[in-house]
Coordinates of C-alpha atoms in Angstrom, one line a residue:
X5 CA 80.0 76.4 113.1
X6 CA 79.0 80.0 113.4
X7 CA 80.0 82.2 116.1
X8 CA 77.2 83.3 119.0
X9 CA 77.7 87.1 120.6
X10 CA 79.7 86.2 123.2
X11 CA 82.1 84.7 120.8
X12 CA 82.0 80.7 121.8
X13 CA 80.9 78.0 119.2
X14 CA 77.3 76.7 119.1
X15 CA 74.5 77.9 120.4
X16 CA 74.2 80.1 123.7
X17 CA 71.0 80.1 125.8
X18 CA 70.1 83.1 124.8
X19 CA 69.4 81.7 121.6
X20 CA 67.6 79.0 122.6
X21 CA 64.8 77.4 124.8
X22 CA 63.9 73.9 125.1
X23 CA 60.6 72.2 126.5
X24 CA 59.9 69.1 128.2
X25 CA 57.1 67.4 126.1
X26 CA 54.3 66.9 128.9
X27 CA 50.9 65.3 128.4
X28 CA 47.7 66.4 129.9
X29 CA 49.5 69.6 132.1
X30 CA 48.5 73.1 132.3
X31 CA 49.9 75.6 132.9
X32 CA 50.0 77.4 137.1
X33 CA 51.1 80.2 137.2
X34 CA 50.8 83.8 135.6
X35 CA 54.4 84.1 132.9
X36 CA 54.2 80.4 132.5
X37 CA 54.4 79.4 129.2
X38 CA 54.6 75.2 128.6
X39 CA 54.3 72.7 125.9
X40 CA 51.9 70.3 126.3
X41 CA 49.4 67.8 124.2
X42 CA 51.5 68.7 121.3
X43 CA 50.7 72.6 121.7
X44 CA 52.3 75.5 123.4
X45 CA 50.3 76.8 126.8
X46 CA 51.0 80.3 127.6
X47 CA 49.2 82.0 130.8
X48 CA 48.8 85.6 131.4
X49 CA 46.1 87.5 134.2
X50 CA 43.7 86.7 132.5
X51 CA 44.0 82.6 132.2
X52 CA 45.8 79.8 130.0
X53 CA 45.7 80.7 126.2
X54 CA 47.2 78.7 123.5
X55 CA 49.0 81.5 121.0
X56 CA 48.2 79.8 117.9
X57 CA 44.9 80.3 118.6
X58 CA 42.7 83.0 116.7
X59 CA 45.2 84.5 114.9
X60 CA 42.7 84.4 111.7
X61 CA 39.7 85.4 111.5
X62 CA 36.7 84.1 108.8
X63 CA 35.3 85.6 105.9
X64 CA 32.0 86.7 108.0
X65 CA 34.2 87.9 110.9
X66 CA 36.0 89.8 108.6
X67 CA 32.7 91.2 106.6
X68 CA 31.7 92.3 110.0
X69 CA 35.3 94.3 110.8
X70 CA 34.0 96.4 107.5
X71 CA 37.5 96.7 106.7
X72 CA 38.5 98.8 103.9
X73 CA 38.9 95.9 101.5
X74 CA 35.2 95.8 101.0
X75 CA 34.9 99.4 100.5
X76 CA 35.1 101.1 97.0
X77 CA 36.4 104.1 96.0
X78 CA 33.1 105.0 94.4
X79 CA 30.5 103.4 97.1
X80 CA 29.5 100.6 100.1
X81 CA 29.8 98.0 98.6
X82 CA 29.0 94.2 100.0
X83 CA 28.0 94.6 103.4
X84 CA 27.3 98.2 103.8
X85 CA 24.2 99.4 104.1
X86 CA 22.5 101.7 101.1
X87 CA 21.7 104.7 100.9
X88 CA 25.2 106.2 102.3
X89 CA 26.2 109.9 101.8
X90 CA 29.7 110.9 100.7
X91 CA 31.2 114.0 102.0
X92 CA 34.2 115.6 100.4
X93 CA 36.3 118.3 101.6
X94 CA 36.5 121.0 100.9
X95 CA 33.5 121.1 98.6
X96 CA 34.0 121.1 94.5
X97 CA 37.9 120.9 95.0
X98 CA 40.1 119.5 92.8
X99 CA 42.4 118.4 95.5
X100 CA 40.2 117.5 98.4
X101 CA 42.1 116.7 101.6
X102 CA 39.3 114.4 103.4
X103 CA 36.4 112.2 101.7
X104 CA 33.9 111.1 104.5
X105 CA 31.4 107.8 103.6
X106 CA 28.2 108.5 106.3
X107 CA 25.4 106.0 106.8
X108 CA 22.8 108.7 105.8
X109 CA 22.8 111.9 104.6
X110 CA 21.7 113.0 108.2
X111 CA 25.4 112.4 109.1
X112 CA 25.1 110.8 111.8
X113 CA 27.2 107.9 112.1
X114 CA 30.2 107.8 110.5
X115 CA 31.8 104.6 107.9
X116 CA 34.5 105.2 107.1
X117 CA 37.3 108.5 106.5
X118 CA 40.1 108.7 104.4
X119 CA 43.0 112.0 105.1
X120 CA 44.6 112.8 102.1
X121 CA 48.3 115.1 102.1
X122 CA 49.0 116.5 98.5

């Protein structure tokens, strides 16, 4: 049996935390974290959350994000509107240090910016 930190046999209760199985209870109190209904109830200030919960997101939520994984190199791509400007900087170099996708060529709203260091 393996050895805890403060150097007795099995497990210490720092390692460790064990829950009543309840059925139909939620939780009181702000901190208050229960299981429950075969789930884990956590509360903080601003009410009774399950953790689990909403840690993905779906393909449209994620289309919506724009994240970079929908944006190529060379364009918008799915999801972005047309007609979007690129910027690079400083103009005609061969190592530009900042390459700026704009909605328009009006520049006023801004997609996306990449930094680069050489």
């Amino acid at each position: 049996m393996g050895r805890t930190r403060d150097r007795t046999p099995g497990p210490s209760e720092e390692e460790r935390t064990d829950y009543d199985v309840n059925t139909g209870v939620s939780t009181t109190g702000e901190g208050q974290v229960l299981y429950s209904d075969d789930r884990f109830k956590m509360r903080d200030a601003l009410g009774e959350f399950d953790p689990r919960a909403g840690t993905g997101i779906t393909e449209a939520q994620h289309r919506a994000l724009r994240t970079l994984i929908h944006f190529i190199d060379d364009g918008p791509a799915e999801g972005f509107a047309s007609g979007a400007f690129k910027e690079t900087l400083p103009s005609a170099s061969v190592f530009p240090t900042s390459v700026i996708w704009w909605e328009s060529s009006g520049k006023t709203k801004k997609i996306v910016e990449r930094a680069l260091t050489w």
